């Protein structure tokens, strides 16, 4: 449910411009971008979370150069090193970034892991990959990790187990790519269906009218991220 605009503006002010001493509690927030993107795509999230008082580490990685397993094994430890002694460590991910943290936690443990917020994650894979992975140009464009994000036998997301950590998921319901949306069943964000964002064991799930490409820059999405990191639930209005 989308909030009344007045309630949203009030909450946005409280959540972002009246920080709750996140820096003082010693926590760290790691940002992980998605496939084909860079850490620059998370700049607005980084800036706003920083203004809210969080200690933020915006981690870039070469998303099209290696497999999901290799990217997870390299990127997550580097992110933890960037946090130093700050604890707990929270994660905010976009798209494939969420699969990296799931992949890592399938085999490794993060001491003092805090909360995780996933934005548009292909937790059950994406039918877009199923359609285009037969074309050689797609492999060149998406790299090894991109080929692993489908829904078939090679799907890494579908092979991973339930989430055993505190995670909330935000799914987009608005597409700016009508061609890709014809491939995806039911409601979607232009790349991933709402249903595919779900993962067994998640603590909360929220649908917002945002698209996959720019959702991490949306003010309401960012405000919801702040709320989840603070409270472990998404904000659904004032009773």
One Martini backbone bead per residue (centre of mass of N, CA, C, O) as a GRO file, in nm:
protein
  239
    1UNK     BB    1   0.093   0.037   0.024
    2UNK     BB    2   0.052   0.361  -0.036
    3UNK     BB    3   0.109   0.646   0.096
    4UNK     BB    4   0.025   0.924   0.205
    5UNK     BB    5   0.186   1.204   0.131
    6UNK     BB    6   0.194   1.334   0.412
    7UNK     BB    7   0.308   1.087   0.562
    8UNK     BB    8   0.562   1.052   0.395
    9UNK     BB    9   0.692   1.331   0.445
   10UNK     BB   10   0.708   1.301   0.749
   11UNK     BB   11   0.882   1.045   0.754
   12UNK     BB   12   1.118   1.142   0.581
   13UNK     BB   13   1.209   1.353   0.781
   14UNK     BB   14   1.258   1.166   1.025
   15UNK     BB   15   1.448   0.947   0.883
   16UNK     BB   16   1.669   1.166   0.757
   17UNK     BB   17   1.674   1.465   0.919
   18UNK     BB   18   1.654   1.278   1.203
   19UNK     BB   19   1.890   1.124   1.320
   20UNK     BB   20   1.963   0.806   1.519
   21UNK     BB   21   2.269   0.758   1.584
   22UNK     BB   22   2.423   0.546   1.394
   23UNK     BB   23   2.723   0.619   1.431
   24UNK     BB   24   2.734   0.563   1.746
   25UNK     BB   25   2.673   0.237   1.723
   26UNK     BB   26   2.893   0.115   1.502
   27UNK     BB   27   2.772   0.084   1.227
   28UNK     BB   28   2.737  -0.078   0.897
   29UNK     BB   29   2.681   0.003   0.543
   30UNK     BB   30   2.640  -0.201   0.264
   31UNK     BB   31   2.678  -0.151  -0.086
   32UNK     BB   32   2.516  -0.334  -0.367
   33UNK     BB   33   2.514  -0.369  -0.683
   34UNK     BB   34   2.438  -0.456  -1.003
   35UNK     BB   35   2.409  -0.556  -1.303
   36UNK     BB   36   2.592  -0.331  -1.512
   37UNK     BB   37   2.690  -0.178  -1.271
   38UNK     BB   38   2.779   0.067  -1.022
   39UNK     BB   39   2.847   0.256  -0.747
   40UNK     BB   40   2.708   0.508  -0.876
   41UNK     BB   41   2.408   0.395  -0.849
   42UNK     BB   42   2.444   0.441  -0.510
   43UNK     BB   43   2.487   0.746  -0.433
   44UNK     BB   44   2.216   0.837  -0.311
   45UNK     BB   45   2.207   0.629  -0.091
   46UNK     BB   46   2.472   0.707   0.040
   47UNK     BB   47   2.408   1.002   0.106
   48UNK     BB   48   2.142   0.961   0.271
   49UNK     BB   49   2.252   0.766   0.485
   50UNK     BB   50   2.467   0.962   0.583
   51UNK     BB   51   2.263   1.187   0.672
   52UNK     BB   52   2.129   0.970   0.880
   53UNK     BB   53   2.417   0.842   1.024
   54UNK     BB   54   2.559   0.643   0.857
   55UNK     BB   55   2.799   0.398   0.785
   56UNK     BB   56   2.927   0.393   0.453
   57UNK     BB   57   2.977   0.127   0.195
   58UNK     BB   58   3.058   0.156  -0.148
   59UNK     BB   59   3.066  -0.131  -0.354
   60UNK     BB   60   3.263  -0.231  -0.613
   61UNK     BB   61   3.220  -0.441  -0.917
   62UNK     BB   62   3.275  -0.687  -1.173
   63UNK     BB   63   2.982  -0.818  -1.291
   64UNK     BB   64   3.095  -0.941  -1.597
   65UNK     BB   65   3.368  -1.128  -1.520
   66UNK     BB   66   3.213  -1.335  -1.324
   67UNK     BB   67   3.089  -1.532  -1.111
   68UNK     BB   68   2.896  -1.544  -0.843
   69UNK     BB   69   3.094  -1.695  -0.661
   70UNK     BB   70   3.340  -1.512  -0.713
   71UNK     BB   71   3.213  -1.242  -0.633
   72UNK     BB   72   3.141  -1.317  -0.344
   73UNK     BB   73   3.433  -1.405  -0.244
   74UNK     BB   74   3.546  -1.106  -0.304
   75UNK     BB   75   3.335  -0.881  -0.206
   76UNK     BB   76   3.251  -0.937   0.089
   77UNK     BB   77   3.529  -0.924   0.231
   78UNK     BB   78   3.589  -0.636   0.132
   79UNK     BB   79   3.352  -0.507   0.280
   80UNK     BB   80   3.434  -0.591   0.566
   81UNK     BB   81   3.704  -0.444   0.564
   82UNK     BB   82   3.579  -0.157   0.521
   83UNK     BB   83   3.438  -0.165   0.814
   84UNK     BB   84   3.606  -0.303   1.013
   85UNK     BB   85   3.495  -0.245   1.351
   86UNK     BB   86   3.219  -0.223   1.256
   87UNK     BB   87   2.910  -0.278   1.449
   88UNK     BB   88   2.709  -0.384   1.266
   89UNK     BB   89   2.643  -0.542   0.943
   90UNK     BB   90   2.491  -0.406   0.673
   91UNK     BB   91   2.270  -0.457   0.380
   92UNK     BB   92   2.239  -0.301   0.049
   93UNK     BB   93   2.064  -0.417  -0.242
   94UNK     BB   94   2.088  -0.465  -0.602
   95UNK     BB   95   1.979  -0.726  -0.734
   96UNK     BB   96   2.256  -0.915  -0.761
   97UNK     BB   97   2.360  -0.830  -0.481
   98UNK     BB   98   2.168  -1.029  -0.328
   99UNK     BB   99   2.302  -1.291  -0.437
  100UNK     BB  100   2.578  -1.256  -0.311
  101UNK     BB  101   2.491  -1.276  -0.013
  102UNK     BB  102   2.358  -1.551  -0.036
  103UNK     BB  103   2.603  -1.707  -0.138
  104UNK     BB  104   2.790  -1.652   0.100
  105UNK     BB  105   2.586  -1.759   0.334
  106UNK     BB  106   2.586  -2.059   0.240
  107UNK     BB  107   2.918  -2.092   0.352
  108UNK     BB  108   2.921  -1.832   0.535
  109UNK     BB  109   3.004  -1.616   0.810
  110UNK     BB  110   2.879  -1.319   0.976
  111UNK     BB  111   2.978  -1.126   1.205
  112UNK     BB  112   2.739  -0.922   1.309
  113UNK     BB  113   2.490  -0.943   1.145
  114UNK     BB  114   2.243  -0.765   1.034
  115UNK     BB  115   2.067  -0.612   0.798
  116UNK     BB  116   1.870  -0.678   0.496
  117UNK     BB  117   1.827  -0.504   0.178
  118UNK     BB  118   1.631  -0.577  -0.109
  119UNK     BB  119   1.640  -0.467  -0.456
  120UNK     BB  120   1.516  -0.642  -0.702
  121UNK     BB  121   1.555  -0.951  -0.661
  122UNK     BB  122   1.642  -1.267  -0.825
  123UNK     BB  123   1.551  -1.519  -0.624
  124UNK     BB  124   1.407  -1.691  -0.889
  125UNK     BB  125   1.486  -1.545  -1.117
  126UNK     BB  126   1.487  -1.469  -1.482
  127UNK     BB  127   1.317  -1.472  -1.787
  128UNK     BB  128   1.511  -1.298  -1.951
  129UNK     BB  129   1.746  -1.498  -1.949
  130UNK     BB  130   1.599  -1.737  -2.082
  131UNK     BB  131   1.558  -1.584  -2.360
  132UNK     BB  132   1.878  -1.468  -2.413
  133UNK     BB  133   2.101  -1.702  -2.354
  134UNK     BB  134   2.113  -1.817  -2.662
  135UNK     BB  135   2.276  -1.562  -2.718
  136UNK     BB  136   2.600  -1.470  -2.756
  137UNK     BB  137   2.570  -1.162  -2.683
  138UNK     BB  138   2.473  -1.204  -2.392
  139UNK     BB  139   2.731  -1.319  -2.272
  140UNK     BB  140   2.905  -1.075  -2.339
  141UNK     BB  141   2.723  -0.869  -2.177
  142UNK     BB  142   2.675  -1.034  -1.888
  143UNK     BB  143   2.828  -1.273  -1.834
  144UNK     BB  144   2.850  -1.532  -1.616
  145UNK     BB  145   2.643  -1.424  -1.405
  146UNK     BB  146   2.402  -1.364  -1.592
  147UNK     BB  147   2.358  -1.673  -1.673
  148UNK     BB  148   2.274  -1.744  -1.352
  149UNK     BB  149   1.972  -1.571  -1.350
  150UNK     BB  150   1.777  -1.777  -1.407
  151UNK     BB  151   1.525  -2.063  -1.394
  152UNK     BB  152   1.701  -2.295  -1.443
  153UNK     BB  153   1.956  -2.522  -1.395
  154UNK     BB  154   2.172  -2.262  -1.379
  155UNK     BB  155   2.047  -2.146  -1.126
  156UNK     BB  156   2.149  -1.991  -0.843
  157UNK     BB  157   1.907  -1.883  -0.678
  158UNK     BB  158   1.744  -2.166  -0.680
  159UNK     BB  159   1.987  -2.322  -0.523
  160UNK     BB  160   1.934  -2.168  -0.285
  161UNK     BB  161   1.852  -2.121   0.020
  162UNK     BB  162   1.715  -2.002   0.270
  163UNK     BB  163   1.679  -1.742   0.470
  164UNK     BB  164   1.892  -1.693   0.782
  165UNK     BB  165   1.828  -1.385   0.778
  166UNK     BB  166   1.771  -1.044   0.800
  167UNK     BB  167   1.512  -0.978   0.553
  168UNK     BB  168   1.420  -0.728   0.314
  169UNK     BB  169   1.182  -0.669   0.039
  170UNK     BB  170   1.184  -0.477  -0.268
  171UNK     BB  171   0.929  -0.433  -0.512
  172UNK     BB  172   0.862  -0.364  -0.835
  173UNK     BB  173   0.565  -0.231  -1.054
  174UNK     BB  174   0.738  -0.068  -1.273
  175UNK     BB  175   0.776  -0.016  -1.626
  176UNK     BB  176   1.024   0.084  -1.903
  177UNK     BB  177   0.998  -0.222  -2.048
  178UNK     BB  178   0.767  -0.367  -2.246
  179UNK     BB  179   0.923  -0.598  -2.378
  180UNK     BB  180   1.020  -0.748  -2.120
  181UNK     BB  181   0.733  -0.768  -1.985
  182UNK     BB  182   0.629  -0.993  -2.188
  183UNK     BB  183   0.816  -1.221  -2.052
  184UNK     BB  184   0.697  -1.154  -1.779
  185UNK     BB  185   0.515  -1.268  -1.530
  186UNK     BB  186   0.318  -1.055  -1.444
  187UNK     BB  187   0.435  -0.855  -1.222
  188UNK     BB  188   0.680  -0.582  -1.278
  189UNK     BB  189   1.008  -0.388  -1.330
  190UNK     BB  190   1.142  -0.500  -1.627
  191UNK     BB  191   1.319  -0.770  -1.497
  192UNK     BB  192   1.136  -0.849  -1.238
  193UNK     BB  193   0.930  -1.020  -1.063
  194UNK     BB  194   0.763  -1.007  -0.779
  195UNK     BB  195   0.775  -1.312  -0.711
  196UNK     BB  196   1.095  -1.339  -0.756
  197UNK     BB  197   1.180  -1.169  -0.496
  198UNK     BB  198   1.119  -1.397  -0.329
  199UNK     BB  199   1.207  -1.552  -0.003
  200UNK     BB  200   1.267  -1.782   0.205
  201UNK     BB  201   1.269  -1.614   0.529
  202UNK     BB  202   1.161  -1.356   0.505
  203UNK     BB  203   1.038  -1.077   0.694
  204UNK     BB  204   0.982  -0.875   0.442
  205UNK     BB  205   0.738  -0.726   0.198
  206UNK     BB  206   0.751  -0.475  -0.073
  207UNK     BB  207   0.546  -0.272  -0.281
  208UNK     BB  208   0.649  -0.048  -0.551
  209UNK     BB  209   0.618   0.221  -0.798
  210UNK     BB  210   0.893   0.095  -0.943
  211UNK     BB  211   1.189   0.056  -1.116
  212UNK     BB  212   1.473  -0.123  -1.162
  213UNK     BB  213   1.686   0.094  -1.255
  214UNK     BB  214   1.584   0.343  -1.025
  215UNK     BB  215   1.504   0.252  -0.730
  216UNK     BB  216   1.770   0.341  -0.559
  217UNK     BB  217   1.667   0.666  -0.605
  218UNK     BB  218   1.417   0.653  -0.445
  219UNK     BB  219   1.288   0.812  -0.175
  220UNK     BB  220   1.099   0.587  -0.066
  221UNK     BB  221   1.298   0.359  -0.071
  222UNK     BB  222   1.506   0.489   0.118
  223UNK     BB  223   1.314   0.525   0.359
  224UNK     BB  224   1.263   0.218   0.387
  225UNK     BB  225   1.549   0.140   0.448
  226UNK     BB  226   1.577   0.297   0.709
  227UNK     BB  227   1.345   0.159   0.857
  228UNK     BB  228   1.455  -0.130   0.847
  229UNK     BB  229   1.727  -0.081   0.988
  230UNK     BB  230   1.581   0.020   1.254
  231UNK     BB  231   1.309  -0.208   1.274
  232UNK     BB  232   1.258  -0.468   1.069
  233UNK     BB  233   1.053  -0.290   0.895
  234UNK     BB  234   0.810  -0.161   0.710
  235UNK     BB  235   0.633   0.117   0.612
  236UNK     BB  236   0.247   0.150   0.636
  237UNK     BB  237   0.172   0.375   0.822
  238UNK     BB  238  -0.060   0.554   1.019
  239UNK     BB  239  -0.284   0.469   1.284
   0.00000   0.00000   0.00000
